PDB file of C-alpha atoms in Angstrom:
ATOM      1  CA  UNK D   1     116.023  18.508 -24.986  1.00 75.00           C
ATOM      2  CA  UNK D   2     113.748  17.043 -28.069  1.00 80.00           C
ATOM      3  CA  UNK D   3     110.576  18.389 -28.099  1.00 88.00           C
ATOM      4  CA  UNK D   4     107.339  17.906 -30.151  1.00 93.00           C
ATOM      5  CA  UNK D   5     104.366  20.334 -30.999  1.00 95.00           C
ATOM      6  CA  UNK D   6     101.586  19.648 -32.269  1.00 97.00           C
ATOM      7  CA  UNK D   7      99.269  22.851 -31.889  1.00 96.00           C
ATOM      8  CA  UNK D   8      96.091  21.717 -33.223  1.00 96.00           C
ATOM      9  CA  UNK D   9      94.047  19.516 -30.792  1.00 95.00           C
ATOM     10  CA  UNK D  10      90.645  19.000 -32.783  1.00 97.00           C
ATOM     11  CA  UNK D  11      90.342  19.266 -36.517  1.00 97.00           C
ATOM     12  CA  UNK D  12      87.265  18.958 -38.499  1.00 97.00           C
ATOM     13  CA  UNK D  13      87.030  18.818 -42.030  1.00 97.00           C
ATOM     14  CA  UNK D  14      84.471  17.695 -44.706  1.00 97.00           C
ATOM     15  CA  UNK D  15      84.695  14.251 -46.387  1.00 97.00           C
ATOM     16  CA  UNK D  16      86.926  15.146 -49.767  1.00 97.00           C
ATOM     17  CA  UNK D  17      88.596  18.268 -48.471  1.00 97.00           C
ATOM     18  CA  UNK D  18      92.237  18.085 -48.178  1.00 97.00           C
ATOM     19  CA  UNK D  19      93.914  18.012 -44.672  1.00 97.00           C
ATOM     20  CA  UNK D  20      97.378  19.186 -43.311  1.00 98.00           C
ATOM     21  CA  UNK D  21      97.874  17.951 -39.614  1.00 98.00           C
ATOM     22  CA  UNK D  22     101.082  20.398 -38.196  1.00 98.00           C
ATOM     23  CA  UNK D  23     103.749  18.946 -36.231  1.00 97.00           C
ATOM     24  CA  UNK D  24     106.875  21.113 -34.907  1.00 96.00           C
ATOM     25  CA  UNK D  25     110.064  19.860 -33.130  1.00 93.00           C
ATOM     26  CA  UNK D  26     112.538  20.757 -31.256  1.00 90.00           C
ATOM     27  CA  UNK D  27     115.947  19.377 -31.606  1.00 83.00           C
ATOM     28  CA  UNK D  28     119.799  20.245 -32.682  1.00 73.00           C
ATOM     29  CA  UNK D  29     120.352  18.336 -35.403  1.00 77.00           C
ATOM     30  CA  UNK D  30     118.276  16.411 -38.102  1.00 76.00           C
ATOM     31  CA  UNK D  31     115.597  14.195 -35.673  1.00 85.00           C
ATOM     32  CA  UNK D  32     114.249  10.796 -37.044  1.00 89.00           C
ATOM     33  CA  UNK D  33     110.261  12.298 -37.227  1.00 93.00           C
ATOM     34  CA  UNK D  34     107.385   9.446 -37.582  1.00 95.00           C
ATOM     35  CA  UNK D  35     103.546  10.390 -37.402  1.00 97.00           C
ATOM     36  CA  UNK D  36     101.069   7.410 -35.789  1.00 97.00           C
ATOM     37  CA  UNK D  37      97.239   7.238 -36.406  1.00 98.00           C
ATOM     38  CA  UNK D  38      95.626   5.940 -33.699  1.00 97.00           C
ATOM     39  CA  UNK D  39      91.476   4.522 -33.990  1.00 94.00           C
ATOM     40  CA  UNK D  40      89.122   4.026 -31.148  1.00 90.00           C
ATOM     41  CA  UNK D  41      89.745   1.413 -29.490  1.00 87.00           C
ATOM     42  CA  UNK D  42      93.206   0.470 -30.976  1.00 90.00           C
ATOM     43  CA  UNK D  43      96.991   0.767 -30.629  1.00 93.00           C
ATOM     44  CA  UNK D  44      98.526   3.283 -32.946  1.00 96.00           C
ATOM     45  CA  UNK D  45      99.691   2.378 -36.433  1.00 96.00           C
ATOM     46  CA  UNK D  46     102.633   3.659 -38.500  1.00 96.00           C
ATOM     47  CA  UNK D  47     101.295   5.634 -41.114  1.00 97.00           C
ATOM     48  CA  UNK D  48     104.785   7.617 -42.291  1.00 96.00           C
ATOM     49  CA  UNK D  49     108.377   8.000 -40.755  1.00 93.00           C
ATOM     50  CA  UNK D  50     111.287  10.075 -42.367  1.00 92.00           C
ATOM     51  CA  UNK D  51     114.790   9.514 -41.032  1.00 86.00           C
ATOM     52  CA  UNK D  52     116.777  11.406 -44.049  1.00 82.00           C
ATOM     53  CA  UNK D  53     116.878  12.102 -48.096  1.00 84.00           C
ATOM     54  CA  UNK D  54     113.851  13.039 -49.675  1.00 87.00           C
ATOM     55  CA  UNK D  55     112.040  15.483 -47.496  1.00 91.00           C
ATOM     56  CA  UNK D  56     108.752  14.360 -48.851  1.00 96.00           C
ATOM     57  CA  UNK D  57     107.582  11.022 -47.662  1.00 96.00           C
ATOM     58  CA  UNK D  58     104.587   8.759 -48.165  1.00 96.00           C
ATOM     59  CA  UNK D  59     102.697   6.765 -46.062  1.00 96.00           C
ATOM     60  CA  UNK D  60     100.189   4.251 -46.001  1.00 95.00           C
ATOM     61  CA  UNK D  61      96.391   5.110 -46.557  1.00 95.00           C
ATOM     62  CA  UNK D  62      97.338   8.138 -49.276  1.00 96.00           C
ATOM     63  CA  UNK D  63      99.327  10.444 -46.464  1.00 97.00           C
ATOM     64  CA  UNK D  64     102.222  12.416 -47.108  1.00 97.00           C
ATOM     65  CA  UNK D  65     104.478  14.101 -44.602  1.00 98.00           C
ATOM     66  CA  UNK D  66     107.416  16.928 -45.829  1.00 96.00           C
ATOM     67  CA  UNK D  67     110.515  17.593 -43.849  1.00 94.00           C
ATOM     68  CA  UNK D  68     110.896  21.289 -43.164  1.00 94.00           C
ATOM     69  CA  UNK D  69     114.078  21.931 -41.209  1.00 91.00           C
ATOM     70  CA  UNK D  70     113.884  25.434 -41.666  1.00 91.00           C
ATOM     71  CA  UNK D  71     110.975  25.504 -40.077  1.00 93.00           C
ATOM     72  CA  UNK D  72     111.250  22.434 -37.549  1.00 93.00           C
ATOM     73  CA  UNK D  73     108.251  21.012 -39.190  1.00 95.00           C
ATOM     74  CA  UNK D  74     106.577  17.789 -40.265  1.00 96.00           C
ATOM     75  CA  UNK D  75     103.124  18.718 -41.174  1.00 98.00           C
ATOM     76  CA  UNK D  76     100.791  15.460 -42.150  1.00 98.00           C
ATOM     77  CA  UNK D  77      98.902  16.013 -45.174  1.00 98.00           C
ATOM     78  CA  UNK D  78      96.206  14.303 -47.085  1.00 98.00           C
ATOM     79  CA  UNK D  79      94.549  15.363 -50.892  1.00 97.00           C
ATOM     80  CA  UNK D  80      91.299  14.034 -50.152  1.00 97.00           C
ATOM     81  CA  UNK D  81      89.876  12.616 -46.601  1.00 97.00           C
ATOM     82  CA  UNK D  82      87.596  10.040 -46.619  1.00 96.00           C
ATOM     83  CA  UNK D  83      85.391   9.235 -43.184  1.00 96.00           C
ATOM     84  CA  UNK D  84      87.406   6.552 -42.401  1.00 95.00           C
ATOM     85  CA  UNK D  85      90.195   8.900 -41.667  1.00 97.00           C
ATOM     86  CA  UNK D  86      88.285  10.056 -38.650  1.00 97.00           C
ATOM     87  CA  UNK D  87      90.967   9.114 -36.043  1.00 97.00           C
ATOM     88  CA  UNK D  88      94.184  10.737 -33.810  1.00 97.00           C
ATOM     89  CA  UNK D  89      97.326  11.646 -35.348  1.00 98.00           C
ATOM     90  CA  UNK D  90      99.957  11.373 -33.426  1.00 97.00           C
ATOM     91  CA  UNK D  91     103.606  12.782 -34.388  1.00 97.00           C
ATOM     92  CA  UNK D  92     106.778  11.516 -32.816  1.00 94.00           C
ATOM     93  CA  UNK D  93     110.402  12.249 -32.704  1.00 91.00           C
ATOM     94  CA  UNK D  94     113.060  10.639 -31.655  1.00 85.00           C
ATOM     95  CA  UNK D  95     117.034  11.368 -31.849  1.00 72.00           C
ATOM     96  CA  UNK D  96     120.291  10.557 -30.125  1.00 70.00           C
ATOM     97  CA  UNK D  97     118.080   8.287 -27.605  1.00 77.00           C
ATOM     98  CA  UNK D  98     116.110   5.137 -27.606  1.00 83.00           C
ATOM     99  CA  UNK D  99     112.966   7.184 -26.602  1.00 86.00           C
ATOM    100  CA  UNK D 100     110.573   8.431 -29.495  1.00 89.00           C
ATOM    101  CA  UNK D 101     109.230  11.854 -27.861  1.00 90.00           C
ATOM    102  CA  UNK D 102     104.985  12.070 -28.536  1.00 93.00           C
ATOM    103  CA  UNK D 103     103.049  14.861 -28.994  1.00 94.00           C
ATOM    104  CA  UNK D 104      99.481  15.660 -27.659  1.00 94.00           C
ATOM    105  CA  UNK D 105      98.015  13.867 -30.553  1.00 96.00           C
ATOM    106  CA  UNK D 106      95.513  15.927 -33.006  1.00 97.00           C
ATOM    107  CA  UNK D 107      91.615  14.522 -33.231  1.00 97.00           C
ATOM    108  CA  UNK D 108      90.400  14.554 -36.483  1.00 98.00           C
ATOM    109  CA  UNK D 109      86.525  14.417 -37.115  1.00 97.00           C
ATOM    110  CA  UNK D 110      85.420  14.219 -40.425  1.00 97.00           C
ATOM    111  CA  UNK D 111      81.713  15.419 -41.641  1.00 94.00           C
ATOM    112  CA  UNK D 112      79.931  14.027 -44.575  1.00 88.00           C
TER     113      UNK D 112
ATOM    114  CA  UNK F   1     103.439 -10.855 -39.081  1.00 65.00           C
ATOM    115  CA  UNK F   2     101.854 -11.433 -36.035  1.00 84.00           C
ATOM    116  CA  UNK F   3     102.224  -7.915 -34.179  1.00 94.00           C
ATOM    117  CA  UNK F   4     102.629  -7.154 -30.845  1.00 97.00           C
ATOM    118  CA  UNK F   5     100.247  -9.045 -28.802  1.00 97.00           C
ATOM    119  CA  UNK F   6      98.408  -7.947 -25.379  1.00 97.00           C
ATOM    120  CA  UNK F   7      96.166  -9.268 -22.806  1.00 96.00           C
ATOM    121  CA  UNK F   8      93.929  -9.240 -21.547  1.00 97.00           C
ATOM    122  CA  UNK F   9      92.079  -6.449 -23.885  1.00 96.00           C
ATOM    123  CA  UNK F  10      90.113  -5.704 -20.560  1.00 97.00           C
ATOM    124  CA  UNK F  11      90.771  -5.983 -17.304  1.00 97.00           C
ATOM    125  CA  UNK F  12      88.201  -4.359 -14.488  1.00 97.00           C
ATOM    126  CA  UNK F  13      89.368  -5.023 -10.715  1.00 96.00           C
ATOM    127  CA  UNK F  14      88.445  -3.634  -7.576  1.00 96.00           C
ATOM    128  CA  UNK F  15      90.935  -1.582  -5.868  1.00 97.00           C
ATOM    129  CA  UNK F  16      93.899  -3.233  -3.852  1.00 96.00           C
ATOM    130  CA  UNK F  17      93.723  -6.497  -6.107  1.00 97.00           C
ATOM    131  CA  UNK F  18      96.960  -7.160  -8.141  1.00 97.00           C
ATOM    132  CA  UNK F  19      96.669  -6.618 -12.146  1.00 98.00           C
ATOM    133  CA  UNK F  20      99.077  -8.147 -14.317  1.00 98.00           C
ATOM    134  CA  UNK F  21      99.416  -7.000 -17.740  1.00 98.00           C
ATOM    135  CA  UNK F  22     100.920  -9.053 -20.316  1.00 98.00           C
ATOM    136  CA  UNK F  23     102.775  -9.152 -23.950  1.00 98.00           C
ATOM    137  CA  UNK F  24     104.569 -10.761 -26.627  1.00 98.00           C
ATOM    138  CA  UNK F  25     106.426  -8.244 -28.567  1.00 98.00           C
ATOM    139  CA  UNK F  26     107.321  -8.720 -32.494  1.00 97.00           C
ATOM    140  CA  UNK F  27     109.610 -11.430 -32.720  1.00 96.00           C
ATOM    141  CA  UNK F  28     113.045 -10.357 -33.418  1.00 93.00           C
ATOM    142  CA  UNK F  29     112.734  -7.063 -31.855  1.00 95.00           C
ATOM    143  CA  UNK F  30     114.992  -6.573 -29.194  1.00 93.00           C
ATOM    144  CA  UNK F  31     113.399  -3.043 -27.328  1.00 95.00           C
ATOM    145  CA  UNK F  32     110.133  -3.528 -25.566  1.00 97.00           C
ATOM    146  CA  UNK F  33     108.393   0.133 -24.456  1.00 97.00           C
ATOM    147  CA  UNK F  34     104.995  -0.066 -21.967  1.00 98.00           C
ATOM    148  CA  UNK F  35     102.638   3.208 -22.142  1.00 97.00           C
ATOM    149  CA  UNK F  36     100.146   4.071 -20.295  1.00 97.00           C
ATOM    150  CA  UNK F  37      97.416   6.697 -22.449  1.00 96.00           C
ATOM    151  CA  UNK F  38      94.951   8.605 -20.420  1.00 94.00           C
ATOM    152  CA  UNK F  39      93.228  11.480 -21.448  1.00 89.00           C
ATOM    153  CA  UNK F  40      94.431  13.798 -18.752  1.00 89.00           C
ATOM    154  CA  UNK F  41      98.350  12.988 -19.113  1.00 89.00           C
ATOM    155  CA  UNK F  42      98.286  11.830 -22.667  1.00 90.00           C
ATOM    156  CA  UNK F  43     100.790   8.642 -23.630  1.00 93.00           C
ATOM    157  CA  UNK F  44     103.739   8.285 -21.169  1.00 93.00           C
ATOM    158  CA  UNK F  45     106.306   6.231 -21.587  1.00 95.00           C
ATOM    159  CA  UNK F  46     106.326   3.983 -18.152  1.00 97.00           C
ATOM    160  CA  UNK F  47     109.276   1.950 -18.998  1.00 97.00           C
ATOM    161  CA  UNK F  48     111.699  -0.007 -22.146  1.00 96.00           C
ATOM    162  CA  UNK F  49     113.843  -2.815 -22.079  1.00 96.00           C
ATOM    163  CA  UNK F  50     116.942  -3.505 -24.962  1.00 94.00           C
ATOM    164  CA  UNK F  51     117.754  -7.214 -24.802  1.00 95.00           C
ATOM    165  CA  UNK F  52     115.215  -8.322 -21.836  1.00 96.00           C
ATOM    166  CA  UNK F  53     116.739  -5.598 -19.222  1.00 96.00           C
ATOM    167  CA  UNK F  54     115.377  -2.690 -18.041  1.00 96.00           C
ATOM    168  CA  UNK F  55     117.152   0.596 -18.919  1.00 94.00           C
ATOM    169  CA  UNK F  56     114.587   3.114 -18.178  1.00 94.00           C
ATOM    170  CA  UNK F  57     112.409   2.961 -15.636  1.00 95.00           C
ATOM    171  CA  UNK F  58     111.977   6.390 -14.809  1.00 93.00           C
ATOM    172  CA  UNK F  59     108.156   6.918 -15.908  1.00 93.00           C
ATOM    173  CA  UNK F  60     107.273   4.450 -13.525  1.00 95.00           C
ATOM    174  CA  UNK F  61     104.664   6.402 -11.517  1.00 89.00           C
ATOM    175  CA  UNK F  62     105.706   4.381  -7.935  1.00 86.00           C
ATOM    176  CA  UNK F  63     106.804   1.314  -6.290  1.00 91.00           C
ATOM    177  CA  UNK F  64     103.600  -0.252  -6.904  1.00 96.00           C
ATOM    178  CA  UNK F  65     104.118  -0.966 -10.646  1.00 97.00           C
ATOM    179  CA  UNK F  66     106.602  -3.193 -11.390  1.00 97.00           C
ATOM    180  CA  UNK F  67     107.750  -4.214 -15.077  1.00 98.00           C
ATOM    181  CA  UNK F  68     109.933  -7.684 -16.079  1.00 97.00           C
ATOM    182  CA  UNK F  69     111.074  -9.172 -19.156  1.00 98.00           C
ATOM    183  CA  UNK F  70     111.757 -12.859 -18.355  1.00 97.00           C
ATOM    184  CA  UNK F  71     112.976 -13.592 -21.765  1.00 95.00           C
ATOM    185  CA  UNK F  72     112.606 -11.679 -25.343  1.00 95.00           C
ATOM    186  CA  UNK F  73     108.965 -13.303 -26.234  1.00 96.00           C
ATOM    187  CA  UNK F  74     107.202 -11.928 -22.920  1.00 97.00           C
ATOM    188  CA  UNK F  75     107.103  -9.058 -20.806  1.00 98.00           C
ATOM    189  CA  UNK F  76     104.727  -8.621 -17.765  1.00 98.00           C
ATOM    190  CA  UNK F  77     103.715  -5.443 -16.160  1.00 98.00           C
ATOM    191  CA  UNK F  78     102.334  -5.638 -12.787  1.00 98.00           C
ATOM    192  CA  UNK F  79     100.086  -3.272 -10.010  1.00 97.00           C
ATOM    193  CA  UNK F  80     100.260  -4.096  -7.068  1.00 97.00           C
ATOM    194  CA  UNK F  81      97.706  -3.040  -5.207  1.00 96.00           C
ATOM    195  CA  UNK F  82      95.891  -1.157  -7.547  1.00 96.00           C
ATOM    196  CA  UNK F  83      94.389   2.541  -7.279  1.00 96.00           C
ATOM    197  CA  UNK F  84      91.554   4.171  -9.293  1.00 96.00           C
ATOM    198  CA  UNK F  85      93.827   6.563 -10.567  1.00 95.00           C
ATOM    199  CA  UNK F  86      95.802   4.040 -12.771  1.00 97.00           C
ATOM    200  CA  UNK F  87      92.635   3.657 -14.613  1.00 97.00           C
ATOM    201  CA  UNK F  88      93.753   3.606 -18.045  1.00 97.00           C
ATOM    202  CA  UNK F  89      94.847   2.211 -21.316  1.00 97.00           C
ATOM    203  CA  UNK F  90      98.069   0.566 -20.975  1.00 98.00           C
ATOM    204  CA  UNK F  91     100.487  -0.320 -24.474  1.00 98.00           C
ATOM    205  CA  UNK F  92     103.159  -1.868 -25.345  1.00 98.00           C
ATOM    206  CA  UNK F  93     105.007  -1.372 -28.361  1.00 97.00           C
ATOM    207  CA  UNK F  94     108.434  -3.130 -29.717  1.00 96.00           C
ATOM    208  CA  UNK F  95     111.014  -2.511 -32.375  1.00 94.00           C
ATOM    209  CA  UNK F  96     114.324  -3.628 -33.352  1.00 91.00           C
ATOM    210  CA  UNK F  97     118.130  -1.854 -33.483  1.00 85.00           C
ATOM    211  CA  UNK F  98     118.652   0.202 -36.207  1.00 72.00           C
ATOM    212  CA  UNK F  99     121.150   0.469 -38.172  1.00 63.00           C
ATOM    213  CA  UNK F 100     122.337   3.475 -36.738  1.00 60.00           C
ATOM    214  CA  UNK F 101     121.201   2.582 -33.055  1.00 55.00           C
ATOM    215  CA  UNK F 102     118.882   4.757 -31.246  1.00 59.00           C
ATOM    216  CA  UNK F 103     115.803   5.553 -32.329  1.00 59.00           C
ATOM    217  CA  UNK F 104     115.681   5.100 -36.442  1.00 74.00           C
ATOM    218  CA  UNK F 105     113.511   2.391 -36.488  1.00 84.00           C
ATOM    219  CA  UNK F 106     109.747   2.643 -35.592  1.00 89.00           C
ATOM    220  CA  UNK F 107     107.633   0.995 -32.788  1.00 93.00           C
ATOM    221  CA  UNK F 108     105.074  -1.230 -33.387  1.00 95.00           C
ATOM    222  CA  UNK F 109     102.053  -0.900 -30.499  1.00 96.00           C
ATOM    223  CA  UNK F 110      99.368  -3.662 -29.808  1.00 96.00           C
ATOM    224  CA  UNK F 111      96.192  -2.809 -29.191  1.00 95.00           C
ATOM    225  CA  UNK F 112      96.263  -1.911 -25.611  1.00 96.00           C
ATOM    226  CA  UNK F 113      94.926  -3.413 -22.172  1.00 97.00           C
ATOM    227  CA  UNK F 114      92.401  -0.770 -21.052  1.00 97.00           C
ATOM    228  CA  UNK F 115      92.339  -1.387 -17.506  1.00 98.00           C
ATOM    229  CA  UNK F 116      88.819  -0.173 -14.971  1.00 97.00           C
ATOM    230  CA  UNK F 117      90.094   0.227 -11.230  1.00 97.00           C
ATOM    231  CA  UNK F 118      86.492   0.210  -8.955  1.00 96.00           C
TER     232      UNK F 118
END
């Protein structure tokens, strides 16, 4: 059965630091892998999905995501956060069903 | 675009009244999911729809919640009667066939009915 991991719940980082958000699956075969922000207050928002080709994607809002399938992994990353970035990250997978499988969803707080 | 639309953004009811949920999904998209997101359980998946009928209802937590899809540009989900415990924030989200079929193409959420049971 799919499966998704995300093992950090809370993240803080400084505004301007770089960020990496990890995301593991579980699956057979190469999974279509998508990662959601989500703002108080509000539905969550495509910021990246990677169904096959390049293992390095990019989203919206400067994010980047890499495809590791050696090690099951989609980590989120960022260069630079800004405080708007302050927000839950959410990574999804979905496969040989019409279901996308969430994780737990990551909180990201971001100092000044 | 318009995106996916839902109402009411609020909705606080005493418990044992009937709460209907509403929303207009992304037109041309042909699968309609409802969530509900609490902190406790996280987002479940309640129910989808491909095509206006329901092929997955298994999330639904009992018989009190009930889910249609009258026609592609509307989908209602309903509580009847209504509990404190399904206190939450309720989503839908909609996307269209891929290529492929399944799941290569993502879902697009509104902004969520959070919903106060007294």
């Amino acid at each position: 059965a799919q499966s998704v991991t995300q093992p950090d719940i809370h993240i803080t980082v400084s505004e301007g630091a770089s960020l990496e958000l990890r995301c593991n699956y579980s699956y057979g075969a190469t999974p279509y892998l998508f990662w959601y922000v989500q703002s108080p207050g509000q539905g969550l928002q495509l910021l990246l999905k990677y169904f096959s080709g390049d293992t390095l994607v990019q989203g919206i809002k400067g994010f980047e995501a890499e495809f590791k399938r050696s090690q099951s992994s989609f980590n989120l990353r960022k260069p630079s956060v800004h405080w708007s970035d302050a927000a839950e990250y959410f990574c999804a997978v979905g496969a040989n069903t019409d279901k996308l499988i969430f994780g737990t969803g990551t909180r990201l707080q971001v100092f000044p | 675009d318009a995106g996916v639309i839902q109402s009411p953004r609020h909705e606080v009811t005493e418990m044992g009244q009937e709460v209907t949920l509403r929303c207009k999904p992304i037109s041309g998209h042909d699968y309609l999911f409802w969530y509900r997101q609490t902190m406790m359980r996280g987002l479940e998946l309640l129910i989808y729809f491909n095509n206006n009928v329901p092929i997955d209802d298994s999330g639904m937590p009992e018989d009190r919640f009930s889910a249609k899809m009258p026609n592609a540009s509307f989908s209602t989900l309903k509580i009847q009667p209504s509990e404190p415990r399904d206190s939450a924030v309720y989503f839908c989200a909609s996307r269209r066939t891929g290529g492929t079929g399944f799941s290569n193409q993502p879902q697009h959420f509104g902004d969520g009915t959070r919903l106060s049971i007294l």
